[in-house]
Amino acid sequence: MGPKATPEQDIVFNVRQLEEVALRALSPGINDPATAIACINRLTIALGLLLRRSFPSTSYYNDSQQLRLVVKPLNFEDIADTAFAQIRQCCPHTLSVPLCLLNNVLMLSKQAIRTTDKKALEKHAVLIANACFDNINEPTDRKKIEQKLNAIKEVLQHRSRTV
């Protein structure tokens, strides 16, 4: 433990760094969606790894089984919120970045096993689509978003029945 977050100690620190690069790339002065998409893809790889892992206990005991430390719980939804929320909020007027987000949520949905993880992914898919529906008026583009959202929901529903 130390006074500052480090990549070795805090996964959220790493997620925030990639998120910040993506946000800077999406800023009006830079407007570099390709860099933002590269960041989103890396964030998705990390989230995919988390889908396969169990999260550590929040309670730590000594050899005598006395509670010695309670830490803030870490879960997939919180990390996904950190990875996707601000990026989603910065890109509703374009199509490439939200479509990338939805494609990546679809990939993650195919891997999700835990109910809480599935709910988190569906939440993000709906939020991304809603932001696009509010800001993109082209019918063809709206249809692409709607098709991707429906595909995510279908995968999540199918996986819920089979798991």
Coordinates of C-alpha atoms in Angstrom, one line a residue:
M1 CA 0.0 0.0 0.0
G2 CA 1.2 3.4 -0.8
P3 CA 0.1 7.1 -1.1
K4 CA -0.7 6.8 -4.9
A5 CA -2.3 4.2 -7.1
T6 CA 0.0 2.1 -9.2
P7 CA -0.7 -0.2 -12.2
E8 CA 0.6 -3.1 -10.2
Q9 CA -1.8 -2.5 -7.2
D10 CA -4.9 -1.1 -8.8
I11 CA -6.6 -2.5 -11.9
V12 CA -8.9 0.5 -12.0
F13 CA -5.9 2.8 -12.3
N14 CA -5.0 1.0 -15.6
V15 CA -8.5 1.2 -16.9
R16 CA -8.6 5.0 -16.1
Q17 CA -5.4 5.5 -18.0
L18 CA -6.7 3.9 -21.2
E19 CA -10.0 5.7 -20.7
E20 CA -8.2 9.1 -20.5
V21 CA -6.4 8.4 -23.7
A22 CA -9.6 7.6 -25.4
L23 CA -11.3 10.7 -24.0
R24 CA -8.5 12.9 -25.2
A25 CA -8.7 11.3 -28.6
L26 CA -12.4 12.1 -28.8
S27 CA -11.9 15.7 -27.8
P28 CA -12.9 18.2 -30.5
G29 CA -9.4 19.6 -30.8
I30 CA -7.9 16.2 -31.6
N31 CA -10.9 14.2 -33.0
D32 CA -9.1 10.9 -33.5
P33 CA -11.7 8.1 -33.3
A34 CA -9.1 5.5 -34.4
T35 CA -7.1 6.0 -31.2
A36 CA -10.3 5.9 -29.1
I37 CA -11.2 2.7 -30.8
A38 CA -7.8 1.2 -30.1
C39 CA -8.2 2.1 -26.4
I40 CA -11.7 0.6 -26.4
N41 CA -10.4 -2.7 -27.9
R42 CA -7.7 -2.9 -25.2
L43 CA -10.2 -2.2 -22.5
T44 CA -12.4 -5.0 -23.9
I45 CA -9.5 -7.4 -23.7
A46 CA -9.0 -6.6 -20.1
L47 CA -12.7 -6.9 -19.3
G48 CA -12.8 -10.2 -21.1
L49 CA -10.1 -11.5 -18.8
L50 CA -12.0 -10.3 -15.8
L51 CA -15.1 -12.2 -17.0
R52 CA -13.2 -15.4 -16.5
R53 CA -11.8 -14.6 -13.1
S54 CA -13.3 -14.7 -9.6
F55 CA -12.9 -11.6 -7.6
P56 CA -11.0 -11.7 -4.3
S57 CA -12.6 -11.8 -0.9
T58 CA -13.2 -8.4 0.8
S59 CA -12.3 -9.8 4.2
Y60 CA -8.9 -10.9 5.3
Y61 CA -8.1 -12.9 8.5
N62 CA -5.0 -13.7 10.4
D63 CA -3.9 -17.2 11.3
S64 CA -6.2 -17.1 14.4
Q65 CA -9.1 -16.4 12.1
Q66 CA -9.5 -12.9 13.5
L67 CA -10.7 -10.3 11.0
R68 CA -7.9 -7.9 10.2
L69 CA -8.8 -6.1 7.0
V70 CA -11.9 -5.3 5.1
V71 CA -11.4 -3.8 1.6
K72 CA -13.8 -2.2 -0.8
P73 CA -15.3 -4.8 -3.1
L74 CA -14.1 -4.9 -6.6
N75 CA -16.6 -6.2 -9.3
F76 CA -17.0 -6.4 -13.0
E77 CA -19.8 -3.8 -13.2
D78 CA -17.7 -1.1 -11.5
I79 CA -14.7 -1.7 -13.8
A80 CA -17.0 -1.8 -16.9
D81 CA -18.5 1.5 -15.7
T82 CA -15.1 3.0 -15.5
A83 CA -14.1 1.7 -18.9
F84 CA -17.2 2.6 -20.9
A85 CA -19.3 5.4 -19.2
Q86 CA -17.3 8.5 -20.1
I87 CA -16.3 7.3 -23.5
R88 CA -20.0 6.6 -24.3
Q89 CA -20.9 10.1 -23.1
C90 CA -18.3 11.8 -25.3
C91 CA -19.2 10.1 -28.6
P92 CA -23.0 10.0 -29.3
H93 CA -22.8 12.2 -32.4
T94 CA -20.4 9.8 -34.3
L95 CA -21.2 6.3 -35.4
S96 CA -17.8 4.5 -35.4
V97 CA -17.1 4.8 -31.7
P98 CA -20.5 3.7 -30.4
L99 CA -20.6 0.9 -32.9
C100 CA -17.1 -0.2 -31.7
L101 CA -18.4 0.0 -28.1
L102 CA -21.5 -2.1 -29.0
N103 CA -19.4 -4.7 -31.0
N104 CA -17.1 -5.0 -28.0
V105 CA -20.1 -5.4 -25.6
L106 CA -21.4 -8.1 -27.9
M107 CA -18.1 -10.0 -27.7
L108 CA -18.1 -9.7 -23.9
S109 CA -21.7 -10.8 -23.8
K110 CA -20.7 -14.1 -25.5
Q111 CA -18.2 -14.7 -22.7
A112 CA -20.3 -13.6 -19.7
I113 CA -21.4 -16.3 -17.2
R114 CA -22.3 -14.5 -14.0
T115 CA -25.7 -12.9 -13.9
T116 CA -24.3 -9.7 -12.5
D117 CA -21.9 -9.4 -15.4
K118 CA -24.6 -10.0 -18.0
K119 CA -26.8 -7.3 -16.4
A120 CA -23.8 -4.8 -16.4
L121 CA -23.2 -5.5 -20.1
E122 CA -26.9 -5.1 -21.0
K123 CA -27.0 -1.9 -19.1
H124 CA -24.0 -0.5 -21.1
A125 CA -25.5 -1.7 -24.4
V126 CA -28.8 0.1 -23.7
L127 CA -27.0 3.3 -22.5
I128 CA -24.8 3.4 -25.6
A129 CA -27.8 2.8 -27.9
N130 CA -30.0 5.4 -26.2
A131 CA -27.2 8.0 -26.5
C132 CA -27.1 7.3 -30.2
F133 CA -30.8 7.3 -30.7
D134 CA -30.9 10.8 -29.0
N135 CA -28.2 12.2 -31.3
I136 CA -28.1 10.3 -34.6
N137 CA -30.9 11.0 -37.0
E138 CA -29.8 9.0 -40.0
P139 CA -32.2 6.0 -40.3
T140 CA -29.5 3.7 -41.7
D141 CA -27.2 4.5 -38.8
R142 CA -30.0 4.2 -36.2
K143 CA -30.8 0.7 -37.7
K144 CA -27.2 -0.4 -37.3
I145 CA -27.3 0.6 -33.6
E146 CA -30.7 -1.1 -33.1
Q147 CA -29.5 -4.3 -34.8
K148 CA -26.4 -4.4 -32.6
L149 CA -28.4 -3.8 -29.4
N150 CA -30.8 -6.6 -30.3
A151 CA -27.9 -9.0 -31.0
I152 CA -26.5 -8.2 -27.6
K153 CA -29.8 -8.8 -25.9
E154 CA -30.3 -12.0 -27.8
V155 CA -26.9 -13.4 -26.8
L156 CA -27.5 -12.5 -23.2
Q157 CA -30.9 -14.0 -23.1
H158 CA -29.7 -17.2 -24.9
R159 CA -26.8 -17.5 -22.5
S160 CA -29.1 -17.1 -19.5
R161 CA -31.2 -20.0 -20.7
T162 CA -28.3 -22.3 -21.3
V163 CA -26.1 -21.5 -18.3

